[in-house]
Short mmCIF file of C-alpha atoms in Angstrom, two decimals:
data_model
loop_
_atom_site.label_atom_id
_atom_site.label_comp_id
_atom_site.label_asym_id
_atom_site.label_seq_id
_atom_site.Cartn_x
_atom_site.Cartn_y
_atom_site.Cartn_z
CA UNK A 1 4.97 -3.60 17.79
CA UNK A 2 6.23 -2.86 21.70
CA UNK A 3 10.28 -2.86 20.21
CA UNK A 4 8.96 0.34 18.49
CA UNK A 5 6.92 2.27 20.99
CA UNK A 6 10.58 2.63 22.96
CA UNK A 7 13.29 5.02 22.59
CA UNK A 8 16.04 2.19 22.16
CA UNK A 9 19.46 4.25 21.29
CA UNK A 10 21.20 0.96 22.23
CA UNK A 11 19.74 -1.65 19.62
CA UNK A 12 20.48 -2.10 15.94
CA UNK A 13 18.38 -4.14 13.68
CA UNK A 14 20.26 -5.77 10.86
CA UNK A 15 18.23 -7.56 8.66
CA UNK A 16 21.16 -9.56 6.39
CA UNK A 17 19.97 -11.91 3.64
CA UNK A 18 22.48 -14.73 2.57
CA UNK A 19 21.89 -15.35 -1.34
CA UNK A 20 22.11 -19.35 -2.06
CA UNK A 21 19.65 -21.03 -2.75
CA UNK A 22 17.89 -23.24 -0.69
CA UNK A 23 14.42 -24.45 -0.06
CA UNK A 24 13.14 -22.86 3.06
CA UNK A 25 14.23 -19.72 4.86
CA UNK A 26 15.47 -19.95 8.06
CA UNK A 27 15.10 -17.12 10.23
CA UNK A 28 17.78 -16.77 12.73
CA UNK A 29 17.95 -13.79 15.72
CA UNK A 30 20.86 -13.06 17.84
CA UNK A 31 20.72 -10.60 20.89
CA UNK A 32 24.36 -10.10 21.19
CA UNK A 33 23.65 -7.13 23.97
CA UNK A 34 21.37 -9.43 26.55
CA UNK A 35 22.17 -7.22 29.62
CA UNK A 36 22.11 -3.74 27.99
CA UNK A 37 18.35 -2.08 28.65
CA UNK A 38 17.37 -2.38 24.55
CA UNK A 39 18.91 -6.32 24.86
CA UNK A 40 16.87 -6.77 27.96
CA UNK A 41 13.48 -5.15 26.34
CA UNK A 42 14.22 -7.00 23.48
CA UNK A 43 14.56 -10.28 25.56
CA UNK A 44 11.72 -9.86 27.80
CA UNK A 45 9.00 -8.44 25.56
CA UNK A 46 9.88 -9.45 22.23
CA UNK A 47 11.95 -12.60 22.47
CA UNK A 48 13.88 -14.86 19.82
CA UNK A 49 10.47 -16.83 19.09
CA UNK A 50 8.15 -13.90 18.63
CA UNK A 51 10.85 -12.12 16.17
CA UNK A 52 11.19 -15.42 14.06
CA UNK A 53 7.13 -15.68 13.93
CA UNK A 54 7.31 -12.03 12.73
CA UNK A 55 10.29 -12.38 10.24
CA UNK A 56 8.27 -15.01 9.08
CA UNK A 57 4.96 -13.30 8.87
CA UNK A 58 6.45 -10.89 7.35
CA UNK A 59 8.05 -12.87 4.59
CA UNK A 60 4.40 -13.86 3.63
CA UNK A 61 3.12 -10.70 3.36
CA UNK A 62 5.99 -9.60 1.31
CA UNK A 63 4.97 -13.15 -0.91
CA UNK A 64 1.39 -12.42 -1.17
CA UNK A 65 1.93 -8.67 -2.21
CA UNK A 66 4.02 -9.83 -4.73
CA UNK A 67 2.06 -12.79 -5.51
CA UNK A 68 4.85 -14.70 -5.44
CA UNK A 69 3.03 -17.88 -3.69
CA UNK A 70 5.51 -20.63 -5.12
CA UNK A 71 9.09 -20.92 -3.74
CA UNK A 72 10.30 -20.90 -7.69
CA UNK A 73 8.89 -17.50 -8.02
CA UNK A 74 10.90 -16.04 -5.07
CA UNK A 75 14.54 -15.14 -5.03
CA UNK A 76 16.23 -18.10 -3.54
CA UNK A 77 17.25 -17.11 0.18
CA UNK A 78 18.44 -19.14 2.42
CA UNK A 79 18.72 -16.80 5.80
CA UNK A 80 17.23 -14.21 6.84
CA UNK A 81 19.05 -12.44 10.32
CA UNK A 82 17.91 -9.96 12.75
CA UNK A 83 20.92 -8.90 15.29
CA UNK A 84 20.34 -6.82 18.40
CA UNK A 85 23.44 -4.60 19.39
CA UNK A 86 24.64 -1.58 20.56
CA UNK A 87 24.70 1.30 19.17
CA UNK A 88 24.50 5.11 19.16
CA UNK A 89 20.48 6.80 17.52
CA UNK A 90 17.10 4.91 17.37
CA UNK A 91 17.83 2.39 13.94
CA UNK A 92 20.06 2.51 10.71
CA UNK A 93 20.72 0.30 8.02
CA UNK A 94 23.90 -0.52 6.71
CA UNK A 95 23.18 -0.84 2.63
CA UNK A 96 25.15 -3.52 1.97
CA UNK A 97 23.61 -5.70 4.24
CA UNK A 98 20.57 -5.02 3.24
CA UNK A 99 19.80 -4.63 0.17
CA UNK A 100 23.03 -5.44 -2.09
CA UNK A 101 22.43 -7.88 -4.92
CA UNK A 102 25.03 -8.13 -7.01
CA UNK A 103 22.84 -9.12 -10.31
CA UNK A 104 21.21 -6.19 -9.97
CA UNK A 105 23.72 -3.84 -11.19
CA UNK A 106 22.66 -1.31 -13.15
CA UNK A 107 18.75 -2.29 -13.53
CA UNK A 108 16.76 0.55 -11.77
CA UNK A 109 17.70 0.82 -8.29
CA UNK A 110 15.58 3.49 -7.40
CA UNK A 111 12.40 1.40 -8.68
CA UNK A 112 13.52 -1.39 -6.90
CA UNK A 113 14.16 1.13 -3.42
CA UNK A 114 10.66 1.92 -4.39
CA UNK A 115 8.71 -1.68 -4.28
CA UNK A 116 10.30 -2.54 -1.63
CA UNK A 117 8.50 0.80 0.25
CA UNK A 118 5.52 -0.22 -2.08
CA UNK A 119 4.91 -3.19 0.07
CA UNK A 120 6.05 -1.15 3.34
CA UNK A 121 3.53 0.99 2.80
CA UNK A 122 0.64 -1.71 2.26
CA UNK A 123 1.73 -3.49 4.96
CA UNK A 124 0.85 0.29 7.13
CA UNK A 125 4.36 1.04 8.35
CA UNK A 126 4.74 4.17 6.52
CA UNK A 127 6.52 6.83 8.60
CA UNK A 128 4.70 9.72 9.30
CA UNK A 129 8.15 11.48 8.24
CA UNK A 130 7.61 10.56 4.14
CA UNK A 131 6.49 13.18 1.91
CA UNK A 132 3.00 13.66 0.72
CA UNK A 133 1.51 11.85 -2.25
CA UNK A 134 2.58 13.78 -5.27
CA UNK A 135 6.22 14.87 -4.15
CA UNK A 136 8.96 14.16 -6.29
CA UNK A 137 10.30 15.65 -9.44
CA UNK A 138 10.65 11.95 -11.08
CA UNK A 139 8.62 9.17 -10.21
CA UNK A 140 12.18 7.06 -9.98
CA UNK A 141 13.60 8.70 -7.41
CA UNK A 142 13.21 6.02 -4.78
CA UNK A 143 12.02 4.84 -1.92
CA UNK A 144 8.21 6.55 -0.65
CA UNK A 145 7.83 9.20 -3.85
CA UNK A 146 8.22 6.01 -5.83
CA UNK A 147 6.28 4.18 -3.72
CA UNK A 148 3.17 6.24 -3.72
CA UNK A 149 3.62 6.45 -7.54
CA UNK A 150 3.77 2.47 -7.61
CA UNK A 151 0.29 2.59 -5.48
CA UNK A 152 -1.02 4.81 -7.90
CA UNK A 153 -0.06 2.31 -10.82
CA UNK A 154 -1.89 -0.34 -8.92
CA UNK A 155 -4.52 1.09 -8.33
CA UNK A 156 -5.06 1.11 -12.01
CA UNK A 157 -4.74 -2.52 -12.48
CA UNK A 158 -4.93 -4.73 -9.18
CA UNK A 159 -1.46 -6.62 -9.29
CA UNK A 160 0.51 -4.18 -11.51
CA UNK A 161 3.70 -3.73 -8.70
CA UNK A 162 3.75 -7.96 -8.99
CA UNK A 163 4.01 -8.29 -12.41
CA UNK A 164 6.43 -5.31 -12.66
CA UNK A 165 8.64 -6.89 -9.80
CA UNK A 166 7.67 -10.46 -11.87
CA UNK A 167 9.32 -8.32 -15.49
CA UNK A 168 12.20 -6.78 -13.28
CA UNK A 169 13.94 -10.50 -12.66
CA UNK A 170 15.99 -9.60 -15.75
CA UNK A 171 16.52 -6.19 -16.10
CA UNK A 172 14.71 -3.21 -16.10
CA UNK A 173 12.83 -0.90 -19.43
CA UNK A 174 10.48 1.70 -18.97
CA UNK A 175 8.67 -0.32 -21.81
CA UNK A 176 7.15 -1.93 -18.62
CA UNK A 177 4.55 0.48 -18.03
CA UNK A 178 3.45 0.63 -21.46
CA UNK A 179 2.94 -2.88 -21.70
CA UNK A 180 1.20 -3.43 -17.96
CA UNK A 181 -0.70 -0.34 -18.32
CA UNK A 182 -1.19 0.44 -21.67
CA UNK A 183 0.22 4.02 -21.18
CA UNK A 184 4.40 5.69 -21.22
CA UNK A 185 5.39 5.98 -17.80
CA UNK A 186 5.99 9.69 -18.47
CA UNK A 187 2.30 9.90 -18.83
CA UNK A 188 1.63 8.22 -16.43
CA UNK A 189 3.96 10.11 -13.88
CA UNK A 190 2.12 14.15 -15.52
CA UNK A 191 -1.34 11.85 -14.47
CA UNK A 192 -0.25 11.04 -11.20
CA UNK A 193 1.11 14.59 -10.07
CA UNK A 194 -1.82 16.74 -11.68
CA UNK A 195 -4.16 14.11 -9.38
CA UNK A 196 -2.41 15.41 -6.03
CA UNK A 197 -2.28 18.83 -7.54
CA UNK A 198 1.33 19.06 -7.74
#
């Protein structure tokens, strides 16, 4: 994408999800920084139609790797928000805003951290800056070690980060594994980590 082949130190991306429910999502982008050079990159080579196609193309993608193709298998949200502004470094993300849901206390963070870089990394926007397949001490521990462990997993049954996302609606057990894969995830992990030779 151009917005990423620039230094930008003046432009935040803030992807904020509203949580009601609703039957389409409707993707809204605000350039609050117009006449600052990101705002004006932003404006001229991206522009607020081309980020809604993306947030939407993106949303499908996210659908299909999740084979979630019916709205009533999707968390119901009703907005999705991008917001150029100013601020100081390339990007951050502001947790909350992001990725807080507030039924998901206490069900697995970390795994959940770690489909959502699952599908990051099939959709090929992995940083070069993640560790190699195989790092990690536990195959929880978030984000791209979790991720590449979740690959892993699905590469052993087609589908298996779907229908583990699909079991994670209401809580979280490591029963999971056993159940999708027909092995303890501990296993599964000492399988994984003697494959990359760690």
């Amino acid at each position: 994408m151009a917005l990423l082949s620039y230094s930008l130190p003046s432009i935040l991306l803030i992807v904020a999800t509203s949580l009601h429910a609703t039957n389409a999502v409707e993707y809204v982008v605000s350039n609050t920084v117009p006449n600052t050079e990101g705002g004006a990159i932003f404006r001229d080579k991206l522009g607020h139609d081309y980020a809604r196609q993306t947030m939407a193309s993106a949303s499908e993608f996210i659908w299909q790797t999740l084979r979630q193709p019916n709205e009533a298998d999707r968390k119901p949200i009703a907005r999705v928000t991008l917001v150029v502004e100013n601020f100081e470094g390339i990007a951050y993300a502001i947790n909350n805003e992001i990725h807080w849901d507030g039924k998901r206390q206490g069900r697995a963070p970390n795994v959940t951290e770690g489909v959502a870089d699952f599908v990051r990394l099939r959709a090929n926007y992995a940083p070069p800056t993640w560790p190699p397949r195989g790092s990690g001490q536990f195959w929880h521990e978030g984000y791209a070690v979790t991720a590449y462990f979740l690959d892993y997993c699905e590469g052993l049954k087609n589908g298996f980060v779907a229908d583990l996302n699909m079991k994670m609606k209401d809580g979280y057990n490591d029963s999971f594994f056993m159940e999708l894969l027909g092995k303890p995830v501990d296993q599964l992990w000492s399988e994984y980590k003697a494959r990359y030779g760690n």
